[in-house]
PDB file of C-alpha atoms and ligand atoms in Angstrom:
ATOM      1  CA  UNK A1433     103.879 121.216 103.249  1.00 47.00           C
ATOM      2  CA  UNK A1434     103.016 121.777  99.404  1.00 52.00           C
ATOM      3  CA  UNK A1435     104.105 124.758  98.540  1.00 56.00           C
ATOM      4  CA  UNK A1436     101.945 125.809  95.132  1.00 59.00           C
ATOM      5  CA  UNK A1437     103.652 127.264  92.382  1.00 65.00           C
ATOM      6  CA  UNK A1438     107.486 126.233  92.852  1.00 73.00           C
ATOM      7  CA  UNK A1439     109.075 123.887  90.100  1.00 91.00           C
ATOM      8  CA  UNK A1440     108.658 120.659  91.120  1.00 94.00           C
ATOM      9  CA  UNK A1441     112.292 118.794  90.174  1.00 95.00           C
ATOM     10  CA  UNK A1442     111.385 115.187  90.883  1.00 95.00           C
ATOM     11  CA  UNK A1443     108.718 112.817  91.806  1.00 96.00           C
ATOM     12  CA  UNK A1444     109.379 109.575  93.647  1.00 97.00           C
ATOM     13  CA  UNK A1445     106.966 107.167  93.711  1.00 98.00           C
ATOM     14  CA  UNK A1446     107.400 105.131  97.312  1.00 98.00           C
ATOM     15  CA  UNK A1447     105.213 102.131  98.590  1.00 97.00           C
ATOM     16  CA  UNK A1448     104.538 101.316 102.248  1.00 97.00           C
ATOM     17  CA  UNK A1449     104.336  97.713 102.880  1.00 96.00           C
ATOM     18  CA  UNK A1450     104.139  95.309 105.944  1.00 97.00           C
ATOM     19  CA  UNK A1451     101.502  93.252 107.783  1.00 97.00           C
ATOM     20  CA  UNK A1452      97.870  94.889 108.907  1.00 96.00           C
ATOM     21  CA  UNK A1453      98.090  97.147 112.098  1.00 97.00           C
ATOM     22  CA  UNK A1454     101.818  97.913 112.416  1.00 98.00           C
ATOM     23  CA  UNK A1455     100.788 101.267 111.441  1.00 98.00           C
ATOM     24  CA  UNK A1456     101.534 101.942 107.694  1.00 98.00           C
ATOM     25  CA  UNK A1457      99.005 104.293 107.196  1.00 97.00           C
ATOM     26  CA  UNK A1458     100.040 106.438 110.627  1.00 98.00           C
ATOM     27  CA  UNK A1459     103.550 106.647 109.855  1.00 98.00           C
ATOM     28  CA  UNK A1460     102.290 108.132 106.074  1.00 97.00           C
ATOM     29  CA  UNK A1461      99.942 110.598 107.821  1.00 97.00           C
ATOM     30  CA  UNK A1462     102.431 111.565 110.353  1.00 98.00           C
ATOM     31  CA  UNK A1463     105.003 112.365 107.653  1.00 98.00           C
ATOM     32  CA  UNK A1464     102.669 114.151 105.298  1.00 97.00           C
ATOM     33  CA  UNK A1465     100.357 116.366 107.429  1.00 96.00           C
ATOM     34  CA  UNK A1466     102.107 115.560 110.744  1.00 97.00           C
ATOM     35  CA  UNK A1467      99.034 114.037 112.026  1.00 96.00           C
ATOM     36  CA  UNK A1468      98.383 111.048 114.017  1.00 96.00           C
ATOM     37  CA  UNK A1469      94.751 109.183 114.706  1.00 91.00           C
ATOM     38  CA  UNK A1470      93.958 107.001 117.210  1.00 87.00           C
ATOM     39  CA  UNK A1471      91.379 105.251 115.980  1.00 85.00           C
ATOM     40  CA  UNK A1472      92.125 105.062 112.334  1.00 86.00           C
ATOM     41  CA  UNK A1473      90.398 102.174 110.099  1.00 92.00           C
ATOM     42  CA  UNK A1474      92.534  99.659 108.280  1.00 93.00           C
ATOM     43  CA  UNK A1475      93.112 100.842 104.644  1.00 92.00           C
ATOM     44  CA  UNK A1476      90.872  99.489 101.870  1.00 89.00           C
ATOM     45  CA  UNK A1477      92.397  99.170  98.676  1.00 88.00           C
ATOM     46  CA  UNK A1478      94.874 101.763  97.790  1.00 92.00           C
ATOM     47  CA  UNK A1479      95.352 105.533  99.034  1.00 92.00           C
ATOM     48  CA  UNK A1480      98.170 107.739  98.429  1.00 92.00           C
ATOM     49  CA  UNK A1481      99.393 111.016  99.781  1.00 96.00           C
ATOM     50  CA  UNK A1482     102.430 113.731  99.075  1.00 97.00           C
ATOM     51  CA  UNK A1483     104.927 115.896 100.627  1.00 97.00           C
ATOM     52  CA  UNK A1484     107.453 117.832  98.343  1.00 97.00           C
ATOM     53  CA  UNK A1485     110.958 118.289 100.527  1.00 96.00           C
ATOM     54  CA  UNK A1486     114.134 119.939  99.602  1.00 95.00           C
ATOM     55  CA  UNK A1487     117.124 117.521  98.830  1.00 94.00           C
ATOM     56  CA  UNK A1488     120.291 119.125  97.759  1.00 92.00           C
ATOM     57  CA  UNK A1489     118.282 122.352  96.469  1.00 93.00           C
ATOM     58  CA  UNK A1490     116.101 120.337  94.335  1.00 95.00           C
ATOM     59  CA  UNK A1491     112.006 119.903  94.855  1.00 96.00           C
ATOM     60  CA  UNK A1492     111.242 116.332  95.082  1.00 97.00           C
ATOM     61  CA  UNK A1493     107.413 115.573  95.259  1.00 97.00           C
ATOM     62  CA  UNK A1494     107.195 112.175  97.302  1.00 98.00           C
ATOM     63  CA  UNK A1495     104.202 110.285  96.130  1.00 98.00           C
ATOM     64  CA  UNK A1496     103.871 107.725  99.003  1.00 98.00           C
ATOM     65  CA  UNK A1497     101.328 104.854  98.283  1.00 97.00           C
ATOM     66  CA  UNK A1498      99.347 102.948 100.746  1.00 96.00           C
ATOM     67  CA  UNK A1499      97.576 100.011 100.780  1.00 92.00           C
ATOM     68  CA  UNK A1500      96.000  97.103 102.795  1.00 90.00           C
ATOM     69  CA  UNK A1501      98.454  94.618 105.243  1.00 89.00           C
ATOM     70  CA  UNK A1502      95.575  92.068 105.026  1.00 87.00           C
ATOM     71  CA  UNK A1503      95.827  90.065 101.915  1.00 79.00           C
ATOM     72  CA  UNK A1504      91.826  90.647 101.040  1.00 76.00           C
ATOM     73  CA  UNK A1505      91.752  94.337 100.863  1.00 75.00           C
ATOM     74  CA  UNK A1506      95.451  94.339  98.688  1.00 74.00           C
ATOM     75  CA  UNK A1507      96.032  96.523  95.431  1.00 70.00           C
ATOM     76  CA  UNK A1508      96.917  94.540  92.558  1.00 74.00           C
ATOM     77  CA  UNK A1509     100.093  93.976  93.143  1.00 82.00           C
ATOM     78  CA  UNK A1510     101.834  94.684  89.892  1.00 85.00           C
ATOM     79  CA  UNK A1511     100.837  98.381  89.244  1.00 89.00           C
ATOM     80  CA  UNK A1512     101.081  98.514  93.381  1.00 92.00           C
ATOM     81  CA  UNK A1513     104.792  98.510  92.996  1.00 94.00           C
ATOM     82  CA  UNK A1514     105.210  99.453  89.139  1.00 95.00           C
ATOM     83  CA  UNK A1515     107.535 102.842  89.085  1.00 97.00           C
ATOM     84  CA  UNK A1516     108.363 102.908  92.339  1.00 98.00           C
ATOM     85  CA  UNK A1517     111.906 104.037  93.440  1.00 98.00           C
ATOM     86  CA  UNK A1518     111.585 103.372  97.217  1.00 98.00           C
ATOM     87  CA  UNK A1519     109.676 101.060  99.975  1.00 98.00           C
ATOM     88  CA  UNK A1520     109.211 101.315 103.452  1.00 98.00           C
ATOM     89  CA  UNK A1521     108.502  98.020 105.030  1.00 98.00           C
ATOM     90  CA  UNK A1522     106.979  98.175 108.481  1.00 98.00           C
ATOM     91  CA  UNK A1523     106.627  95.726 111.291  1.00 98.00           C
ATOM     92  CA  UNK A1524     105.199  96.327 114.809  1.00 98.00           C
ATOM     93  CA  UNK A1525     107.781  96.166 117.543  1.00 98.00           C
ATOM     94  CA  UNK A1526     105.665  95.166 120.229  1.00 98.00           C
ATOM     95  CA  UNK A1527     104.661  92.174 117.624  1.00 98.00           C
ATOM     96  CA  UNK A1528     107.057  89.244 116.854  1.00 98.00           C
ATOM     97  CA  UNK A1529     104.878  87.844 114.089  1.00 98.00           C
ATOM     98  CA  UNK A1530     104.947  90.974 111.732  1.00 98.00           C
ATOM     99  CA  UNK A1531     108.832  90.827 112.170  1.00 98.00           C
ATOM    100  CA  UNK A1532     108.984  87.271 111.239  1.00 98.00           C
ATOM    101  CA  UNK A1533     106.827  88.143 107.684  1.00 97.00           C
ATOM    102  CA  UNK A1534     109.364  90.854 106.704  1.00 97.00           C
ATOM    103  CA  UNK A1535     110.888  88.296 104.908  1.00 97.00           C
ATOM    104  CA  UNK A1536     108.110  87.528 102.740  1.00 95.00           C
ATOM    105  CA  UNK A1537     107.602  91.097 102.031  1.00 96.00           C
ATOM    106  CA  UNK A1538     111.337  91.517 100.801  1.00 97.00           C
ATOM    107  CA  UNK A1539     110.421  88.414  98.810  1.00 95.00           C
ATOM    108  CA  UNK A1540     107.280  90.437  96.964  1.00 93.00           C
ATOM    109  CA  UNK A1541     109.607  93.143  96.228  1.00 95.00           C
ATOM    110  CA  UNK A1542     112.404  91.873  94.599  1.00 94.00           C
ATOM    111  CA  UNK A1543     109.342  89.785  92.717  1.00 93.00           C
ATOM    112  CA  UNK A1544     107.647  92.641  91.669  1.00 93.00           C
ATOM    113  CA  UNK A1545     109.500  95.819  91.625  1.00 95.00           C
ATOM    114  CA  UNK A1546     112.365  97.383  90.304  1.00 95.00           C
ATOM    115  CA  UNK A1547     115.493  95.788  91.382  1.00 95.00           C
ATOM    116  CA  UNK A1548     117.240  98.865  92.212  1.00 96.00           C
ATOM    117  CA  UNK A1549     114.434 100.199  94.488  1.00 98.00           C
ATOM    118  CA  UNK A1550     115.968 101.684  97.920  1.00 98.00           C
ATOM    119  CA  UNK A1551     114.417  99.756 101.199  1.00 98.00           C
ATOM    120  CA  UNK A1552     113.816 100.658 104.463  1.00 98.00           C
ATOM    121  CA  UNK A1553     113.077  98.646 107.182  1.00 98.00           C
ATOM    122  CA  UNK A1554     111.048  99.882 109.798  1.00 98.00           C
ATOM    123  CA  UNK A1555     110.061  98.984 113.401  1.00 98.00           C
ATOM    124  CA  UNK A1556     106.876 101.084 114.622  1.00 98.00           C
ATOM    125  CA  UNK A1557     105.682 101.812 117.689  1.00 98.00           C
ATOM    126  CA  UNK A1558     108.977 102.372 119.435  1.00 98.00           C
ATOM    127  CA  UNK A1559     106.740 104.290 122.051  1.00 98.00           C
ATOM    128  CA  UNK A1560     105.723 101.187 123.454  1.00 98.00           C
ATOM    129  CA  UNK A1561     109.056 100.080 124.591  1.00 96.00           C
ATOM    130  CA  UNK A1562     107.364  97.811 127.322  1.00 98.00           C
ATOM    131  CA  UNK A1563     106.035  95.853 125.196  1.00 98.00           C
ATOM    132  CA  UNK A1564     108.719  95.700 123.083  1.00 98.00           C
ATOM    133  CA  UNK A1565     108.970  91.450 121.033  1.00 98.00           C
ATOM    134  CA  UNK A1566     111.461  91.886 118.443  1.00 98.00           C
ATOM    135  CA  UNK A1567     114.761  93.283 119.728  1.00 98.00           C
ATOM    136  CA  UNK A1568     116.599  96.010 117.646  1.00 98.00           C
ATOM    137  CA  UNK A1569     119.567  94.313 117.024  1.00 98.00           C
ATOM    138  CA  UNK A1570     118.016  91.495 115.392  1.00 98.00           C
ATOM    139  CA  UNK A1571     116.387  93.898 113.081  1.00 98.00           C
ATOM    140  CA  UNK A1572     119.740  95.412 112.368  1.00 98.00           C
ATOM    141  CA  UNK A1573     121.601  92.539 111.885  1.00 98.00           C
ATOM    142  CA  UNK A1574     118.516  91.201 109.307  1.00 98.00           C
ATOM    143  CA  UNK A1575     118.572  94.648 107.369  1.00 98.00           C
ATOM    144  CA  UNK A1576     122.332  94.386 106.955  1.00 98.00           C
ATOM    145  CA  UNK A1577     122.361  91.003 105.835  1.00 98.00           C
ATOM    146  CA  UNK A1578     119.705  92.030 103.335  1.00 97.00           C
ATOM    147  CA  UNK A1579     121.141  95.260 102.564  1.00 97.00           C
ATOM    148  CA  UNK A1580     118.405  96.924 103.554  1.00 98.00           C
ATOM    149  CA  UNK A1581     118.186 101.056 105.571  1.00 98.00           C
ATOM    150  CA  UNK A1582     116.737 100.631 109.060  1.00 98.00           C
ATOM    151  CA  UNK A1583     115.094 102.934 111.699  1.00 98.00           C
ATOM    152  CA  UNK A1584     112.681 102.422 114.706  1.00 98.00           C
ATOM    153  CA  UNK A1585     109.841 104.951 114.552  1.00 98.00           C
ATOM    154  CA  UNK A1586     106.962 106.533 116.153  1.00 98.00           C
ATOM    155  CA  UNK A1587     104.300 107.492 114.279  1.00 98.00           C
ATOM    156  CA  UNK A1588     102.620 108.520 117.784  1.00 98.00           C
ATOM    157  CA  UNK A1589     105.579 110.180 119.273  1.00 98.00           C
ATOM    158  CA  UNK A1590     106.585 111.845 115.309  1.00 98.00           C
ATOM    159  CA  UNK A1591     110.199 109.931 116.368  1.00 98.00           C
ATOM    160  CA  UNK A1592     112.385 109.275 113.350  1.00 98.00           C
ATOM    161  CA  UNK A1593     109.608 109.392 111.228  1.00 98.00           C
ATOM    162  CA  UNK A1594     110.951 112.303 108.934  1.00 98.00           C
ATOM    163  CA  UNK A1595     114.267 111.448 109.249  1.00 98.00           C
ATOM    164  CA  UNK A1596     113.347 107.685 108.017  1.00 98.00           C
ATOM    165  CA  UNK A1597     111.599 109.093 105.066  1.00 98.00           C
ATOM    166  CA  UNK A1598     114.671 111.815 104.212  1.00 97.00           C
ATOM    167  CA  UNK A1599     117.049 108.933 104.210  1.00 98.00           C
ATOM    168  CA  UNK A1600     115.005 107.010 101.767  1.00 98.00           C
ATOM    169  CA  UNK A1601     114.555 109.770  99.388  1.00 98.00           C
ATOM    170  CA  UNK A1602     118.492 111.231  99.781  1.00 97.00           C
ATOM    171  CA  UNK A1603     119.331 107.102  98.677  1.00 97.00           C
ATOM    172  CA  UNK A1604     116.890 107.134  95.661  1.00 97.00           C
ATOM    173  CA  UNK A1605     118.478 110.912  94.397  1.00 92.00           C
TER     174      UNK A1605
HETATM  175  P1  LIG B1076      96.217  98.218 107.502  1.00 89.46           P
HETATM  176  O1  LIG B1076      95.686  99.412 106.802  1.00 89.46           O
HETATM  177  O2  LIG B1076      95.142  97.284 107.998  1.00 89.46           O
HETATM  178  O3  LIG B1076      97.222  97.458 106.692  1.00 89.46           O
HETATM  179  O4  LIG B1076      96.979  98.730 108.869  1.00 89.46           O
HETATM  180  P2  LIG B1076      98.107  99.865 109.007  1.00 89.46           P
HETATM  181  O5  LIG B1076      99.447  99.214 108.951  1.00 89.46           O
HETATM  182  O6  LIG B1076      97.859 100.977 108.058  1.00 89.46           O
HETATM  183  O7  LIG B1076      97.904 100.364 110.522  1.00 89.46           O
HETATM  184  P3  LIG B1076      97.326 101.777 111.029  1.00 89.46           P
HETATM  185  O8  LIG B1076      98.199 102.896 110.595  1.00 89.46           O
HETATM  186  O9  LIG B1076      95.901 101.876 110.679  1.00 89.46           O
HETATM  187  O10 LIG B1076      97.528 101.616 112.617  1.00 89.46           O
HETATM  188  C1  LIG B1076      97.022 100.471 113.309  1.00 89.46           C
HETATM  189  C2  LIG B1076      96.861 100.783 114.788  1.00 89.46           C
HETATM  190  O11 LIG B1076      98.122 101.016 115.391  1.00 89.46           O
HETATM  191  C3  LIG B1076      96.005 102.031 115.063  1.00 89.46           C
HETATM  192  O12 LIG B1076      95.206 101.781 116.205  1.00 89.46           O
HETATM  193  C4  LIG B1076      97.036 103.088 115.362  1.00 89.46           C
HETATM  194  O13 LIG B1076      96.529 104.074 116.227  1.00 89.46           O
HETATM  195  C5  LIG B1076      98.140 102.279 116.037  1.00 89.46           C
HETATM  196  N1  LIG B1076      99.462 102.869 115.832  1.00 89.46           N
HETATM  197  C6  LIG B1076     100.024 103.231 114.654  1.00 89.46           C
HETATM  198  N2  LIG B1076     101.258 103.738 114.838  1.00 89.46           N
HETATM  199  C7  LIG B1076     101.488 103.696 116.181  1.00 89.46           C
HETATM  200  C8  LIG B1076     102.596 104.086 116.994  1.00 89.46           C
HETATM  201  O14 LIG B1076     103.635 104.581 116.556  1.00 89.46           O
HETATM  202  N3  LIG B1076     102.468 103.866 118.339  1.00 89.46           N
HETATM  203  C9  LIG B1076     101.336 103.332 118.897  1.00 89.46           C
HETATM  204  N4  LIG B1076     101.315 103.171 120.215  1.00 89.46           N
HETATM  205  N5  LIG B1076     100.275 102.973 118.146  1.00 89.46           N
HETATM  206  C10 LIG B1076     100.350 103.147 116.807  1.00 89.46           C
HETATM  207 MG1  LIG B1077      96.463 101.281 106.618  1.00 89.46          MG
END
């Protein structure tokens, strides 16, 4: 958690992206208070929330945005993205059709932010193996050709989740 009073070293602004329901705002409440919600709303607008880790002795504050999959409830998308150093773009693994946009996602980042901002691709709900639609090695083989860090989560479970969000931040320090 926060711990009050240390020397904060860094802070690294990171956006979650990806289509409505796959569970952006889970995964973010997972990793920061290690909470999960069953029935949680989709996001309105933008939210954000922080967790200060330890990387190679230093403090980094993470400053991980939210915002809305569906298109109506968006952030503006330039000051959405300006500053930031990392993304995490989620898809659903139990639904095809949010794998099949990550494209267009990629396509709105290297639009609007920072070329040299780290990526990773996530695939949610890895709980649900049964009803798994997109299988991991196609996500693999589409994050490598895009040069992009992959992991399949759980923001139920808590699997990968912190270890997806240490990678990111050990790429951007
Ligand atoms: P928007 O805010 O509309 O863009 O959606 P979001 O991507 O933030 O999705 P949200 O985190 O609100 O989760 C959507 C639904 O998926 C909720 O009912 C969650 O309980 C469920 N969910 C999220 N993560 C997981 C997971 O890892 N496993 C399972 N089984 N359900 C999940
Ligand atoms: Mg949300």
């Amino acid at each position: 958690g926060e711990r009050e009073g240390e020397r904060i070293d860094y802070v690294f602004k990171v956006v979650v992206i990806g289509d409505s329901a796959v569970g952006k705002s889970q995964i973010l409440s997972r990793f920061t208070k290690n909470e999960f919600c069953f029935d949680s709303k989709s996001t309105i607008g933008v939210e954000f929330q922080t967790r200060t880790v330890t990387i190679n002795s230093k403090l980094i504050k993470a400053q991980i945005w939210d915002t809305a999959g569906q298109e109506r409830y968006r952030a503006v998308t330039s000051a959405y993205y300006r500053g930031a150093l990392g993304a995490m773009l989620v898809y659903d693994i139990t639904k095809r059709q949010t794998f099949d946009h990550v494209a267009r996602w990629v396509e709105e980042l290297r639009a609007h932010a920072d070329s040299s901002i780290v990526i990773m691709l996530i695939g949610n709900k890895s709980d649900l193996a049964d009803l798994r639609a997109v299988p991991t090695e196609h996500a693999v083989e589409f994050a490598e050709d895009q040069g992009l860090f992959f992991s399949e989560t759980s923001a139920l479970r808590g699997d990968n989740v912190d270890s997806a969000f240490l990678k990111l931040l050990e790429e951007i320090y």
